[in-house]
Amino acid sequence: IEEETGMINRKELGSIVFSDPSAMSKLELIVWPHVKRRLLDQIEDLQKKSSEDNSSSSATTPVIVLEAALFIEAGWEDIVDGLWVVRSSPEIVKDRLVTHRKMELDDIEKRMEAQSKRRGLGDNLEEEVKNGVVTAVVDNNGSIEDLVGALHKSLSDPASWRDGAVPPIASSFASSQL
């Protein structure tokens, strides 16, 4: 699965791990600790930079967005102030992956089946919301403009944040952009 350039052939790796749960588990054990450490380092760097930038002006709270399909499964929900799931219907997901990533329908269906059993991605999403793990569910079945509007709405909704406190920058951004 290693290409001549030394890079991993992600398509080939995906075909292996999405068809073999054991291979997926092995990959996760190798990758997830490194990814989490890197995320935490980057968050710390951004917080330091924000603190330095705000030292001479009125302080604002930075909003950092992390995108990770298996955030809950990895057990990382404790490092965020809000955990949002953006979901689309299976038909739209398939259409977008075929159109934009040129994926084969068979590969898409294997991946969707493998992911349907993961925490926060399949039939258990409502349970994750009920248990307070997921703080917002954003539907993405329409246009980009529809998605932006739904994200703005969640951004300014206190229920989308664990402590119910909308970051000041979030409330001013969301109200000015609608």
mmCIF file of C-alpha atoms in Angstrom:
data_model
loop_
_atom_site.group_PDB
_atom_site.id
_atom_site.type_symbol
_atom_site.label_atom_id
_atom_site.label_comp_id
_atom_site.label_asym_id
_atom_site.label_seq_id
_atom_site.Cartn_x
_atom_site.Cartn_y
_atom_site.Cartn_z
ATOM 1 C CA ILE A 1 0.000 0.000 0.000
ATOM 2 C CA GLU A 2 3.046 2.258 -0.020
ATOM 3 C CA GLU A 3 3.502 4.208 -3.235
ATOM 4 C CA GLU A 4 6.872 4.835 -4.889
ATOM 5 C CA THR A 5 6.871 8.319 -3.353
ATOM 6 C CA GLY A 6 6.732 6.808 0.142
ATOM 7 C CA MET A 7 3.165 8.001 0.635
ATOM 8 C CA ILE A 8 0.346 5.671 1.643
ATOM 9 C CA ASN A 9 -2.111 4.792 -1.106
ATOM 10 C CA ARG A 10 -5.225 5.856 0.808
ATOM 11 C CA LYS A 11 -7.605 4.236 -1.671
ATOM 12 C CA GLU A 12 -5.901 0.859 -1.280
ATOM 13 C CA LEU A 13 -5.652 1.216 2.494
ATOM 14 C CA GLY A 14 -9.346 2.119 2.617
ATOM 15 C CA SER A 15 -10.310 -0.963 0.630
ATOM 16 C CA ILE A 16 -8.471 -3.102 3.202
ATOM 17 C CA VAL A 17 -9.655 -1.531 6.443
ATOM 18 C CA PHE A 18 -13.258 -0.936 5.410
ATOM 19 C CA SER A 19 -13.678 -4.603 4.554
ATOM 20 C CA ASP A 20 -11.788 -6.030 7.563
ATOM 21 C CA PRO A 21 -12.751 -4.802 11.063
ATOM 22 C CA SER A 22 -9.603 -6.364 12.531
ATOM 23 C CA ALA A 23 -7.386 -4.406 10.145
ATOM 24 C CA MET A 24 -9.325 -1.236 10.981
ATOM 25 C CA SER A 25 -8.773 -1.799 14.710
ATOM 26 C CA LYS A 26 -5.036 -2.287 14.187
ATOM 27 C CA LEU A 27 -4.795 0.889 12.122
ATOM 28 C CA GLU A 28 -6.713 2.872 14.748
ATOM 29 C CA LEU A 29 -4.440 1.666 17.548
ATOM 30 C CA ILE A 30 -1.442 2.915 15.570
ATOM 31 C CA VAL A 31 -2.849 6.200 14.276
ATOM 32 C CA TRP A 32 -5.262 7.604 16.873
ATOM 33 C CA PRO A 33 -2.790 8.364 19.698
ATOM 34 C CA HIS A 34 -0.601 10.349 17.281
ATOM 35 C CA VAL A 35 -3.549 12.219 15.796
ATOM 36 C CA LYS A 36 -4.899 13.161 19.237
ATOM 37 C CA ARG A 37 -1.484 14.407 20.381
ATOM 38 C CA ARG A 38 -1.154 16.489 17.233
ATOM 39 C CA LEU A 39 -4.670 17.902 17.675
ATOM 40 C CA LEU A 40 -3.935 18.878 21.267
ATOM 41 C CA ASP A 41 -0.644 20.509 20.238
ATOM 42 C CA GLN A 42 -2.344 22.497 17.492
ATOM 43 C CA ILE A 43 -5.150 23.602 19.830
ATOM 44 C CA GLU A 44 -2.574 24.744 22.379
ATOM 45 C CA ASP A 45 -0.659 26.669 19.689
ATOM 46 C CA LEU A 46 -3.853 28.380 18.485
ATOM 47 C CA GLN A 47 -4.858 29.293 22.038
ATOM 48 C CA LYS A 48 -1.418 30.787 22.717
ATOM 49 C CA LYS A 49 -1.534 32.762 19.477
ATOM 50 C CA SER A 50 -5.028 34.017 20.284
ATOM 51 C CA SER A 51 -3.936 35.024 23.763
ATOM 52 C CA GLU A 52 -0.942 36.937 22.361
ATOM 53 C CA ASP A 53 -3.091 38.607 19.690
ATOM 54 C CA ASN A 54 -5.678 39.667 22.269
ATOM 55 C CA SER A 55 -3.212 40.989 24.842
ATOM 56 C CA SER A 56 -3.413 44.523 23.472
ATOM 57 C CA SER A 57 -7.068 44.536 22.388
ATOM 58 C CA SER A 58 -10.406 43.436 23.729
ATOM 59 C CA ALA A 59 -10.314 39.709 24.355
ATOM 60 C CA THR A 60 -12.333 37.352 22.197
ATOM 61 C CA THR A 61 -12.794 33.641 22.555
ATOM 62 C CA PRO A 62 -11.350 31.673 19.642
ATOM 63 C CA VAL A 63 -13.547 29.081 17.990
ATOM 64 C CA ILE A 64 -11.545 26.135 16.716
ATOM 65 C CA VAL A 65 -13.234 23.687 14.371
ATOM 66 C CA LEU A 66 -11.980 20.105 14.243
ATOM 67 C CA GLU A 67 -13.274 17.766 11.554
ATOM 68 C CA ALA A 68 -12.929 14.086 12.318
ATOM 69 C CA ALA A 69 -15.401 11.411 11.273
ATOM 70 C CA LEU A 70 -14.634 9.160 14.226
ATOM 71 C CA PHE A 71 -14.192 11.730 16.981
ATOM 72 C CA ILE A 72 -16.576 9.926 19.348
ATOM 73 C CA GLU A 73 -15.279 6.474 18.518
ATOM 74 C CA ALA A 74 -11.756 7.653 19.299
ATOM 75 C CA GLY A 75 -12.918 8.901 22.707
ATOM 76 C CA TRP A 76 -11.922 12.504 22.059
ATOM 77 C CA GLU A 77 -15.198 14.184 23.015
ATOM 78 C CA ASP A 78 -13.608 15.376 26.251
ATOM 79 C CA ILE A 79 -11.305 17.826 24.425
ATOM 80 C CA VAL A 80 -14.066 19.950 22.866
ATOM 81 C CA ASP A 81 -16.683 22.407 24.113
ATOM 82 C CA GLY A 82 -19.237 21.153 21.620
ATOM 83 C CA LEU A 83 -19.428 18.099 19.408
ATOM 84 C CA TRP A 84 -21.530 18.454 16.296
ATOM 85 C CA VAL A 85 -22.455 15.746 13.829
ATOM 86 C CA VAL A 86 -23.118 16.856 10.262
ATOM 87 C CA ARG A 87 -25.265 14.262 8.528
ATOM 88 C CA SER A 88 -26.667 13.651 5.081
ATOM 89 C CA SER A 89 -29.028 11.065 3.697
ATOM 90 C CA PRO A 90 -27.337 7.912 2.341
ATOM 91 C CA GLU A 91 -28.438 8.774 -1.195
ATOM 92 C CA ILE A 92 -26.856 12.218 -1.042
ATOM 93 C CA VAL A 93 -23.662 10.830 0.500
ATOM 94 C CA LYS A 94 -23.343 8.298 -2.326
ATOM 95 C CA ASP A 95 -24.019 10.909 -4.989
ATOM 96 C CA ARG A 96 -21.475 13.345 -3.541
ATOM 97 C CA LEU A 97 -18.752 10.699 -3.197
ATOM 98 C CA VAL A 98 -19.281 9.464 -6.755
ATOM 99 C CA THR A 99 -19.391 13.000 -8.152
ATOM 100 C CA HIS A 100 -16.671 14.741 -6.148
ATOM 101 C CA ARG A 101 -14.280 11.951 -5.166
ATOM 102 C CA LYS A 102 -14.880 9.684 -8.151
ATOM 103 C CA MET A 103 -15.424 6.697 -5.831
ATOM 104 C CA GLU A 104 -17.018 3.476 -6.982
ATOM 105 C CA LEU A 105 -20.481 2.738 -5.592
ATOM 106 C CA ASP A 106 -19.334 -0.655 -4.263
ATOM 107 C CA ASP A 107 -16.525 0.989 -2.239
ATOM 108 C CA ILE A 108 -18.904 3.633 -0.918
ATOM 109 C CA GLU A 109 -21.398 1.029 0.258
ATOM 110 C CA LYS A 110 -18.660 -0.969 2.047
ATOM 111 C CA ARG A 111 -17.496 2.158 3.856
ATOM 112 C CA MET A 112 -20.998 3.219 4.775
ATOM 113 C CA GLU A 113 -21.765 -0.244 6.140
ATOM 114 C CA ALA A 114 -18.552 -0.282 8.197
ATOM 115 C CA GLN A 115 -19.233 3.201 9.557
ATOM 116 C CA SER A 116 -22.909 2.558 10.349
ATOM 117 C CA LYS A 117 -21.903 0.599 13.443
ATOM 118 C CA ARG A 118 -19.574 3.306 14.787
ATOM 119 C CA ARG A 119 -20.523 5.572 17.687
ATOM 120 C CA GLY A 120 -22.251 8.749 16.585
ATOM 121 C CA LEU A 121 -22.505 7.734 12.943
ATOM 122 C CA GLY A 122 -25.250 5.174 12.586
ATOM 123 C CA ASP A 123 -28.400 4.174 14.332
ATOM 124 C CA ASN A 124 -26.991 5.242 17.704
ATOM 125 C CA LEU A 125 -26.774 8.984 16.959
ATOM 126 C CA GLU A 126 -29.912 9.779 18.936
ATOM 127 C CA GLU A 127 -28.460 7.944 21.949
ATOM 128 C CA GLU A 128 -25.277 10.025 21.719
ATOM 129 C CA VAL A 129 -27.390 13.196 21.674
ATOM 130 C CA LYS A 130 -29.499 11.988 24.612
ATOM 131 C CA ASN A 131 -26.350 11.193 26.615
ATOM 132 C CA GLY A 132 -24.888 14.641 25.951
ATOM 133 C CA VAL A 133 -21.964 13.399 23.890
ATOM 134 C CA VAL A 134 -23.241 15.062 20.700
ATOM 135 C CA THR A 135 -24.335 18.644 21.334
ATOM 136 C CA ALA A 136 -25.729 19.479 17.880
ATOM 137 C CA VAL A 137 -26.884 17.631 14.768
ATOM 138 C CA VAL A 138 -26.634 19.600 11.527
ATOM 139 C CA ASP A 139 -28.424 18.279 8.459
ATOM 140 C CA ASN A 140 -26.555 18.625 5.170
ATOM 141 C CA ASN A 141 -29.008 17.509 2.507
ATOM 142 C CA GLY A 142 -29.232 20.749 0.557
ATOM 143 C CA SER A 143 -26.972 23.370 -0.921
ATOM 144 C CA ILE A 144 -23.787 24.843 0.516
ATOM 145 C CA GLU A 145 -25.818 27.925 1.437
ATOM 146 C CA ASP A 146 -28.268 25.728 3.377
ATOM 147 C CA LEU A 147 -25.363 24.121 5.249
ATOM 148 C CA VAL A 148 -23.799 27.494 6.078
ATOM 149 C CA GLY A 149 -27.144 28.692 7.432
ATOM 150 C CA ALA A 150 -27.551 25.568 9.578
ATOM 151 C CA LEU A 151 -24.000 25.928 10.911
ATOM 152 C CA HIS A 152 -24.593 29.593 11.796
ATOM 153 C CA LYS A 153 -27.758 28.620 13.641
ATOM 154 C CA SER A 154 -25.922 25.954 15.664
ATOM 155 C CA LEU A 155 -23.005 28.278 16.301
ATOM 156 C CA SER A 156 -25.256 30.767 18.101
ATOM 157 C CA ASP A 157 -27.425 28.183 19.896
ATOM 158 C CA PRO A 158 -26.457 27.686 23.571
ATOM 159 C CA ALA A 159 -27.634 24.058 23.351
ATOM 160 C CA SER A 160 -24.824 23.408 20.847
ATOM 161 C CA TRP A 161 -22.192 24.008 23.536
ATOM 162 C CA ARG A 162 -21.503 21.759 26.538
ATOM 163 C CA ASP A 163 -21.675 24.546 29.096
ATOM 164 C CA GLY A 164 -24.450 26.401 27.258
ATOM 165 C CA ALA A 165 -22.223 29.426 26.769
ATOM 166 C CA VAL A 166 -22.007 30.664 23.196
ATOM 167 C CA PRO A 167 -18.499 32.052 22.555
ATOM 168 C CA PRO A 168 -18.728 35.852 22.073
ATOM 169 C CA ILE A 169 -17.181 35.674 18.640
ATOM 170 C CA ALA A 170 -19.674 32.980 17.662
ATOM 171 C CA SER A 171 -22.739 34.986 18.596
ATOM 172 C CA SER A 172 -21.518 38.134 16.834
ATOM 173 C CA PHE A 173 -20.440 36.176 13.741
ATOM 174 C CA ALA A 174 -23.636 34.164 13.493
ATOM 175 C CA SER A 175 -25.940 37.175 13.842
ATOM 176 C CA SER A 176 -23.968 39.314 11.382
ATOM 177 C CA GLN A 177 -23.730 36.629 8.725
ATOM 178 C CA LEU A 178 -27.389 35.552 8.528
#
